[in-house]
Each structure stands twice: as C-alpha cells, then as structure tokens.
Coordinates of C-alpha atoms in Angstrom, one line a residue:
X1 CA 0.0 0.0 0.0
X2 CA 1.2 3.8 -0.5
X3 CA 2.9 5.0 2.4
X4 CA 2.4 8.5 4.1
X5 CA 5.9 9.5 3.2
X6 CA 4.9 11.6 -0.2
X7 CA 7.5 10.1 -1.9
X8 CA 6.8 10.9 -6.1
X9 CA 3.4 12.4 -5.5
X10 CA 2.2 15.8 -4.2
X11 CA -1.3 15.1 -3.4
X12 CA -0.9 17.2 0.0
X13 CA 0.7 20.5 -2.1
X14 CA -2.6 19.5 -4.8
X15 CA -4.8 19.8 -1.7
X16 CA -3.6 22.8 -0.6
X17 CA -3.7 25.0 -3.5
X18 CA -6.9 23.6 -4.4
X19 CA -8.2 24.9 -0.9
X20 CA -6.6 28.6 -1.6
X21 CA -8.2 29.2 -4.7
X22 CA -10.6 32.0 -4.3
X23 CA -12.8 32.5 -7.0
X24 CA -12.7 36.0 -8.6
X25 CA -11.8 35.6 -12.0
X26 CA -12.2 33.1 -14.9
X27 CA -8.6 32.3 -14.5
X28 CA -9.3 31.1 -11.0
X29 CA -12.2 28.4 -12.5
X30 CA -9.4 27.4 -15.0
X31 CA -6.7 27.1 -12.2
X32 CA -9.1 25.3 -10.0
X33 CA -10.4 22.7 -12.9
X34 CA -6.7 22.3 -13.3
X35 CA -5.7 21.3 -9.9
X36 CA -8.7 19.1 -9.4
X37 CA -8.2 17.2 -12.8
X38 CA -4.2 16.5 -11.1
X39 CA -5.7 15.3 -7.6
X40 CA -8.2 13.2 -9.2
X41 CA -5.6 11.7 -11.6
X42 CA -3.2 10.8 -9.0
X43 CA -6.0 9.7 -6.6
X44 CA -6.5 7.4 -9.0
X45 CA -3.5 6.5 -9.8
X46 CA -2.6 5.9 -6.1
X47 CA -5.8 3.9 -5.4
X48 CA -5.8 1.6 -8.5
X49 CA -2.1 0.6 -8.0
X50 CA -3.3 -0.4 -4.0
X51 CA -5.8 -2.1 -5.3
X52 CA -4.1 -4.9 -7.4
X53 CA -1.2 -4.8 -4.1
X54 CA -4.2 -5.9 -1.8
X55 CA -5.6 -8.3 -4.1
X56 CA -2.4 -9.8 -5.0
X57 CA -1.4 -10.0 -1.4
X58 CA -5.0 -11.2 -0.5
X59 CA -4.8 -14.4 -3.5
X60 CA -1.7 -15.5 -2.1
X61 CA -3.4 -15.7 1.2
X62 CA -3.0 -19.6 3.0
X63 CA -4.6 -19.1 5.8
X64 CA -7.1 -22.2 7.3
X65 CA -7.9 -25.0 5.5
X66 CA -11.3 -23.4 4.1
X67 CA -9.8 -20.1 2.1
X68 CA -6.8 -21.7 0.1
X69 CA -6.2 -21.9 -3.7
X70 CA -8.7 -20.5 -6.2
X71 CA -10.9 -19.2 -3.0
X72 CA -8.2 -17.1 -1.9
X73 CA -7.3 -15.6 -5.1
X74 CA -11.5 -14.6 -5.5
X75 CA -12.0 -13.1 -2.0
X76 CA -9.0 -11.2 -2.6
X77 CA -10.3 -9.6 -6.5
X78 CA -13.2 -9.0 -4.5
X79 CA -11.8 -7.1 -1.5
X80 CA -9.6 -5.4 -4.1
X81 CA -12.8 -4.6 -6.4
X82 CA -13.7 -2.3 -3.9
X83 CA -10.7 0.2 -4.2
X84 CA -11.0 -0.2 -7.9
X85 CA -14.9 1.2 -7.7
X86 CA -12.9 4.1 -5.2
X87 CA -10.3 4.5 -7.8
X88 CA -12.8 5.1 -10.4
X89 CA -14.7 7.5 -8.4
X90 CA -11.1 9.8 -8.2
X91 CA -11.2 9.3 -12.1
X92 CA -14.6 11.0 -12.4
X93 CA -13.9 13.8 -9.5
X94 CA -11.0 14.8 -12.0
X95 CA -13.0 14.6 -15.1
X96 CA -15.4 16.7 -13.6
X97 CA -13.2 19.3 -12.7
X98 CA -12.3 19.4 -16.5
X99 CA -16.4 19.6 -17.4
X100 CA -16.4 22.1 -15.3
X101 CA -14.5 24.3 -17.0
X102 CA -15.6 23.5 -20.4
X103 CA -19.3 24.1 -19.2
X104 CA -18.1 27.5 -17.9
X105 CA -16.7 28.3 -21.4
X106 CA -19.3 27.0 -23.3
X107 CA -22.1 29.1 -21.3
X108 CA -20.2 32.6 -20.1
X109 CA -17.4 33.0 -22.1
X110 CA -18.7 31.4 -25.2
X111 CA -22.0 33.5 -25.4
X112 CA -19.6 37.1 -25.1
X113 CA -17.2 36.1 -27.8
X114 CA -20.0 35.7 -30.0
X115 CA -21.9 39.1 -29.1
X116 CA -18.6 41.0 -29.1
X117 CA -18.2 39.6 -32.5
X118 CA -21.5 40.5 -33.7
X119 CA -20.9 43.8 -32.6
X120 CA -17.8 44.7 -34.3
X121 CA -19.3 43.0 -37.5
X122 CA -22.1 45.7 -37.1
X123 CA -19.7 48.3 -36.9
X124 CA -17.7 47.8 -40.2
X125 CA -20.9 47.4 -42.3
X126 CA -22.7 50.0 -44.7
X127 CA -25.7 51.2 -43.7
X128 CA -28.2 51.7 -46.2
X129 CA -29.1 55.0 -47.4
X130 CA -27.1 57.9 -47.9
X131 CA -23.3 57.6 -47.6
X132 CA -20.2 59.3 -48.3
X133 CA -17.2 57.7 -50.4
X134 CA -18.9 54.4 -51.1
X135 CA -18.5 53.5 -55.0
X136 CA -22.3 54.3 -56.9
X137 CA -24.4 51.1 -57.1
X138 CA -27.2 50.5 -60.5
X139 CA -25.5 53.3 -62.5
X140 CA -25.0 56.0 -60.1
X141 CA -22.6 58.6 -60.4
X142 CA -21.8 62.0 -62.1
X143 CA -23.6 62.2 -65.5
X144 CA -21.8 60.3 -68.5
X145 CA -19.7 58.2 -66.4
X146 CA -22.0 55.1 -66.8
X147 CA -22.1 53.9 -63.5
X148 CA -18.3 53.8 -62.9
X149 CA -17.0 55.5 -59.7
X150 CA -15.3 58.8 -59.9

C-alpha cells in the first residue's frame, strides 16, 4: 500500500492549493479545474495501483484450511474490487473538474465572444441610405460616367 511519506506524489501540495483558490476571475475556475483534474488523476492512480497490491497479497493468502487456492485468489479480487470502484470514483472527480471548465466556457465566455463579435461586425458594415465615399451602385454617379466611380 502507499505509504504517508509523499515520496513521487504531491497530493498534499494538490490539496492545498486547491483549498486557496478563491474564485474572482475566470482564471481562478481554469486554475481550480486544473488542480482538481491533477488530484483526481493521481488519486486514481494511487488507489488503483493499492488495489491490485491488496488483491495480489490477499490471492496468495493460506490461511485455514477453508480459504486456500482458487478461494483465496476470488475473495481477494473482491476485497480489491472495492478500491477499484474508489479508484474510479477519483477518475470522475477529475473529469469533472475538466467539465467544469468546459461548461463555464461554453455558457459565459462562449455567449460574449459571440456578441462582441457580432458587434464589431455591425460596426464595419454599410448602412443603407445615404453615404459618403462608397463607389455608386445601378448606375449611379456623375452624368456620362455610366455607373463607374469617380
């Protein structure tokens, strides 16, 4: 099993800047989906690997003369098939960090992207009706020219 020492993992620094995020700008949402997509991931790492340690501990398991041989080895995928539902559960907290953030862009940031767009496309364009320095459209223009611009 994973021992305490933090050896090759920084779940506890993951934790902790995941608990100092304060949420003021869309940068913090991005840094928090972040960190939580990195604890889930290792969590799930972590808890995956323990699980085939236990149940490959647990199958070699010769204990009294009732759990030996093929029992042993199916208690212990079962015992172990417990911290693989856990470890799956870590997967999902981390993907959902990730949905999160794509829900976040797709509904907010999405949306005023789009309507800042519009609006600088509605800036640019002729209006119609009178205007200045446009060419003449259907013939238009000083007499004799034949609808060419001047």
């Amino acid at each position: 099993m994973s021992t305490g020492d933090g050896v090759g993992s920084n779940l506890g620094q993951l934790i902790k800047q995941l608990d100092a995020i304060e949420f003021k700008t869309d940068r913090d949402l991005y840094n928090y989906a972040k960190i939580l997509r990195a604890i889930g991931f290792e969590l799930y790492m972590r808890v995956g690997m323990d699980a085939d340690m236990i149940s490959a501990i647990l199958s070699q398991y010769k204990g009294k003369w009732y759990t030996f041989g093929l029992q042993s080895k199916i208690r212990g995928k079962l015992v172990g098939g417990h911290l693989k539902a856990g470890a799956a559960a870590a997967k999902v907290l981390g993907l959902s960090g990730v949905k999160m953030y794509a829900s976040f862009v797709k509904h907010f940031i999405k949306p005023e992207q789009d309507a800042e767009a519009e609006a600088r496309k509605g800036k640019g364009k002729s209006k119609p009706g009178f205007s200045i320095g446009d060419k003449p459209s259907d013939g238009a223009g000083k007499p004799g020219e034949g609808g060419r611009a001047a």
